[in-house]
Amino acid sequence: MTFTKVGTTIPLEKLLNQYRRNRKVLGTRKLLFTGVNAMDVYNICQPFVYDGDILLPGRVERRDSEISEVRLFRKVCVDTYEATRYRWPDLQDPFVTQVGDRYVLGGTHIDHEDGDITAWRTRVFAGKRLDDMKHVFDAPHKMKDVRLVEQNGVHVFTRPQGGVAGRGKIGITYSESLDEITTEQLTSAPLLTHQFTEESWGGVNQAIVLDNGLIGVVGHIAIMSRGDVRHYYGMVFTYDPQTKQASRLRIICERADFGIQRAKRPDLEDVVFTGGLIRHDDRTATVYAGVGDAGAHTLRIPDPFLTDERL
């Protein structure tokens, strides 16, 4: 597939204006969680089915701390989830997918001392059963937002920072097997071009194989304003693994689309972290997101991949 050539990067302000002219929010809900002793649950990803239960991964931590764990929550009614025994200490911002007959779960693993985070990198686990999950690989030091999807092997999206990657750009590499992915391979993954300006950054949160063989990518794009105030928006693009080309980014949600949510800190009030989405047969999709680094919400929108899936 040959996408329209992108000669220059579209500034975030223009992407936002394009989104706001065509915004169509079909509904939003705030999720409730039990069994976590009043701690915050946020930066959820899309749910998955396991032994007949709908399980939702989420980041769990105190409001005054970023020392977190990832837990799985079982859906008990429309908006309510209860904590299960499945938990991964010192993990943030989870993702989940399947490769072959194995569940794959990962997130940002942190090292910490005296309440301060001293190091981080993406860590990935896999297993045929949740009780059998084993460590598979780590990303390079300080690399968040590594995500993968199975398609005749495994496509792996990376997110280096520094040097030519600036504040954070998206890379892509391929491995024939989940077990053959290495830290060195992630370090050298080629970068996708013309996605972010020098002032902005972003990353992948979920990758989905579309019916026509393209890969639909769900992620975030962010920028910092005066006073180190963060602004995060949900975005999508499409990647062609044959031509190694990517479509232009499109914003799919912003903080104003969601309901009431007190933020963790004032500098995080305009943060939406789109962990993933579920596509529906009625041409809509449900976005699963963290809001304000303090709560978990869903947003119903038109399916953002329908047009590219028809290409």
PDB file of N, CA and C in Angstrom, residues 173-211:
ATOM      1  N   THR A 173      10.487  -2.825  13.968  1.00  0.00           N
ATOM      2  CA  THR A 173      11.359  -3.919  13.581  1.00  0.00           C
ATOM      3  C   THR A 173      10.525  -5.193  13.508  1.00  0.00           C
ATOM      4  N   TYR A 174      11.146  -6.277  13.076  1.00  0.00           N
ATOM      5  CA  TYR A 174      10.422  -7.532  12.847  1.00  0.00           C
ATOM      6  C   TYR A 174      11.257  -8.698  13.349  1.00  0.00           C
ATOM      7  N   SER A 175      10.579  -9.688  13.917  1.00  0.00           N
ATOM      8  CA  SER A 175      11.245 -10.910  14.359  1.00  0.00           C
ATOM      9  C   SER A 175      10.386 -12.103  13.960  1.00  0.00           C
ATOM     10  N   GLU A 176      11.021 -13.181  13.571  1.00  0.00           N
ATOM     11  CA  GLU A 176      10.260 -14.372  13.196  1.00  0.00           C
ATOM     12  C   GLU A 176       9.619 -15.037  14.407  1.00  0.00           C
ATOM     13  N   SER A 177      10.133 -14.748  15.593  1.00  0.00           N
ATOM     14  CA  SER A 177       9.631 -15.400  16.799  1.00  0.00           C
ATOM     15  C   SER A 177       9.677 -14.437  17.973  1.00  0.00           C
ATOM     16  N   LEU A 178       8.708 -14.558  18.864  1.00  0.00           N
ATOM     17  CA  LEU A 178       8.704 -13.771  20.092  1.00  0.00           C
ATOM     18  C   LEU A 178       9.967 -14.016  20.905  1.00  0.00           C
ATOM     19  N   ASP A 179      10.433 -15.249  20.910  1.00  0.00           N
ATOM     20  CA  ASP A 179      11.586 -15.609  21.731  1.00  0.00           C
ATOM     21  C   ASP A 179      12.908 -15.135  21.141  1.00  0.00           C
ATOM     22  N   GLU A 180      12.890 -14.633  19.910  1.00  0.00           N
ATOM     23  CA  GLU A 180      14.123 -14.169  19.278  1.00  0.00           C
ATOM     24  C   GLU A 180      14.306 -12.654  19.366  1.00  0.00           C
ATOM     25  N   ILE A 181      13.346 -11.956  19.967  1.00  0.00           N
ATOM     26  CA  ILE A 181      13.465 -10.505  20.104  1.00  0.00           C
ATOM     27  C   ILE A 181      14.541 -10.184  21.140  1.00  0.00           C
ATOM     28  N   THR A 182      15.439  -9.275  20.793  1.00  0.00           N
ATOM     29  CA  THR A 182      16.541  -8.928  21.688  1.00  0.00           C
ATOM     30  C   THR A 182      16.576  -7.427  21.956  1.00  0.00           C
ATOM     31  N   THR A 183      17.214  -7.069  23.043  1.00  0.00           N
ATOM     32  CA  THR A 183      17.407  -5.661  23.374  1.00  0.00           C
ATOM     33  C   THR A 183      18.176  -4.946  22.272  1.00  0.00           C
ATOM     34  N   GLU A 184      19.179  -5.611  21.729  1.00  0.00           N
ATOM     35  CA  GLU A 184      19.999  -5.017  20.673  1.00  0.00           C
ATOM     36  C   GLU A 184      19.172  -4.736  19.424  1.00  0.00           C
ATOM     37  N   GLN A 185      18.259  -5.641  19.086  1.00  0.00           N
ATOM     38  CA  GLN A 185      17.399  -5.447  17.923  1.00  0.00           C
ATOM     39  C   GLN A 185      16.512  -4.217  18.103  1.00  0.00           C
ATOM     40  N   LEU A 186      15.978  -4.028  19.299  1.00  0.00           N
ATOM     41  CA  LEU A 186      15.122  -2.876  19.555  1.00  0.00           C
ATOM     42  C   LEU A 186      15.908  -1.576  19.474  1.00  0.00           C
ATOM     43  N   THR A 187      17.154  -1.615  19.901  1.00  0.00           N
ATOM     44  CA  THR A 187      18.001  -0.422  19.860  1.00  0.00           C
ATOM     45  C   THR A 187      18.216   0.076  18.436  1.00  0.00           C
ATOM     46  N   SER A 188      18.331  -0.851  17.490  1.00  0.00           N
ATOM     47  CA  SER A 188      18.673  -0.493  16.110  1.00  0.00           C
ATOM     48  C   SER A 188      17.466  -0.423  15.176  1.00  0.00           C
ATOM     49  N   ALA A 189      16.241  -0.474  15.711  1.00  0.00           N
ATOM     50  CA  ALA A 189      15.047  -0.446  14.862  1.00  0.00           C
ATOM     51  C   ALA A 189      14.956   0.861  14.079  1.00  0.00           C
ATOM     52  N   PRO A 190      14.684   0.803  12.763  1.00  0.00           N
ATOM     53  CA  PRO A 190      14.528   2.029  11.965  1.00  0.00           C
ATOM     54  C   PRO A 190      13.361   2.873  12.469  1.00  0.00           C
ATOM     55  N   LEU A 191      13.499   4.187  12.365  1.00  0.00           N
ATOM     56  CA  LEU A 191      12.466   5.104  12.828  1.00  0.00           C
ATOM     57  C   LEU A 191      11.496   5.450  11.708  1.00  0.00           C
ATOM     58  N   LEU A 192      10.214   5.600  12.058  1.00  0.00           N
ATOM     59  CA  LEU A 192       9.231   6.147  11.135  1.00  0.00           C
ATOM     60  C   LEU A 192       9.418   7.663  11.085  1.00  0.00           C
ATOM     61  N   THR A 193       9.301   8.234   9.909  1.00  0.00           N
ATOM     62  CA  THR A 193       9.596   9.658   9.740  1.00  0.00           C
ATOM     63  C   THR A 193       8.319  10.493   9.632  1.00  0.00           C
ATOM     64  N   HIS A 194       8.456  11.780   9.843  1.00  0.00           N
ATOM     65  CA  HIS A 194       7.397  12.772   9.635  1.00  0.00           C
ATOM     66  C   HIS A 194       6.164  12.522  10.500  1.00  0.00           C
ATOM     67  N   GLN A 195       6.383  12.052  11.742  1.00  0.00           N
ATOM     68  CA  GLN A 195       5.254  11.876  12.653  1.00  0.00           C
ATOM     69  C   GLN A 195       5.194  12.957  13.723  1.00  0.00           C
ATOM     70  N   PHE A 196       6.362  13.369  14.224  1.00  0.00           N
ATOM     71  CA  PHE A 196       6.402  14.314  15.334  1.00  0.00           C
ATOM     72  C   PHE A 196       7.345  15.475  15.018  1.00  0.00           C
ATOM     73  N   THR A 197       6.959  16.663  15.449  1.00  0.00           N
ATOM     74  CA  THR A 197       7.857  17.810  15.361  1.00  0.00           C
ATOM     75  C   THR A 197       8.920  17.690  16.447  1.00  0.00           C
ATOM     76  N   GLU A 198       9.869  18.615  16.447  1.00  0.00           N
ATOM     77  CA  GLU A 198      10.914  18.592  17.471  1.00  0.00           C
ATOM     78  C   GLU A 198      10.345  18.853  18.865  1.00  0.00           C
ATOM     79  N   GLU A 199       9.200  19.533  18.940  1.00  0.00           N
ATOM     80  CA  GLU A 199       8.613  19.861  20.236  1.00  0.00           C
ATOM     81  C   GLU A 199       7.717  18.756  20.775  1.00  0.00           C
ATOM     82  N   SER A 200       7.249  17.861  19.923  1.00  0.00           N
ATOM     83  CA  SER A 200       6.295  16.836  20.342  1.00  0.00           C
ATOM     84  C   SER A 200       6.949  15.467  20.365  1.00  0.00           C
ATOM     85  N   TRP A 201       6.252  14.522  20.951  1.00  0.00           N
ATOM     86  CA  TRP A 201       6.720  13.133  20.984  1.00  0.00           C
ATOM     87  C   TRP A 201       5.501  12.221  21.053  1.00  0.00           C
ATOM     88  N   GLY A 202       5.731  10.929  20.949  1.00  0.00           N
ATOM     89  CA  GLY A 202       4.612   9.998  21.017  1.00  0.00           C
ATOM     90  C   GLY A 202       5.082   8.571  21.103  1.00  0.00           C
ATOM     91  N   GLY A 203       4.120   7.661  21.150  1.00  0.00           N
ATOM     92  CA  GLY A 203       4.448   6.250  21.242  1.00  0.00           C
ATOM     93  C   GLY A 203       3.249   5.391  20.904  1.00  0.00           C
ATOM     94  N   VAL A 204       3.506   4.106  20.717  1.00  0.00           N
ATOM     95  CA  VAL A 204       2.469   3.132  20.381  1.00  0.00           C
ATOM     96  C   VAL A 204       1.959   2.484  21.660  1.00  0.00           C
ATOM     97  N   ASN A 205       0.640   2.301  21.735  1.00  0.00           N
ATOM     98  CA  ASN A 205       0.033   1.601  22.859  1.00  0.00           C
ATOM     99  C   ASN A 205      -0.603   0.271  22.464  1.00  0.00           C
ATOM    100  N   GLN A 206      -0.989   0.138  21.199  1.00  0.00           N
ATOM    101  CA  GLN A 206      -1.615  -1.099  20.725  1.00  0.00           C
ATOM    102  C   GLN A 206      -1.438  -1.188  19.221  1.00  0.00           C
ATOM    103  N   ALA A 207      -1.261  -2.399  18.721  1.00  0.00           N
ATOM    104  CA  ALA A 207      -1.194  -2.633  17.274  1.00  0.00           C
ATOM    105  C   ALA A 207      -2.175  -3.742  16.916  1.00  0.00           C
ATOM    106  N   ILE A 208      -2.930  -3.536  15.824  1.00  0.00           N
ATOM    107  CA  ILE A 208      -4.004  -4.443  15.416  1.00  0.00           C
ATOM    108  C   ILE A 208      -3.834  -4.785  13.944  1.00  0.00           C
ATOM    109  N   VAL A 209      -3.879  -6.063  13.592  1.00  0.00           N
ATOM    110  CA  VAL A 209      -3.837  -6.459  12.190  1.00  0.00           C
ATOM    111  C   VAL A 209      -5.225  -6.259  11.579  1.00  0.00           C
ATOM    112  N   LEU A 210      -5.311  -5.442  10.537  1.00  0.00           N
ATOM    113  CA  LEU A 210      -6.573  -5.179   9.857  1.00  0.00           C
ATOM    114  C   LEU A 210      -6.857  -6.264   8.826  1.00  0.00           C
ATOM    115  N   ASP A 211      -8.097  -6.305   8.333  1.00  0.00           N
ATOM    116  CA  ASP A 211      -8.509  -7.370   7.412  1.00  0.00           C
ATOM    117  C   ASP A 211      -7.720  -7.371   6.114  1.00  0.00           C
TER     118      ASP A 211
END
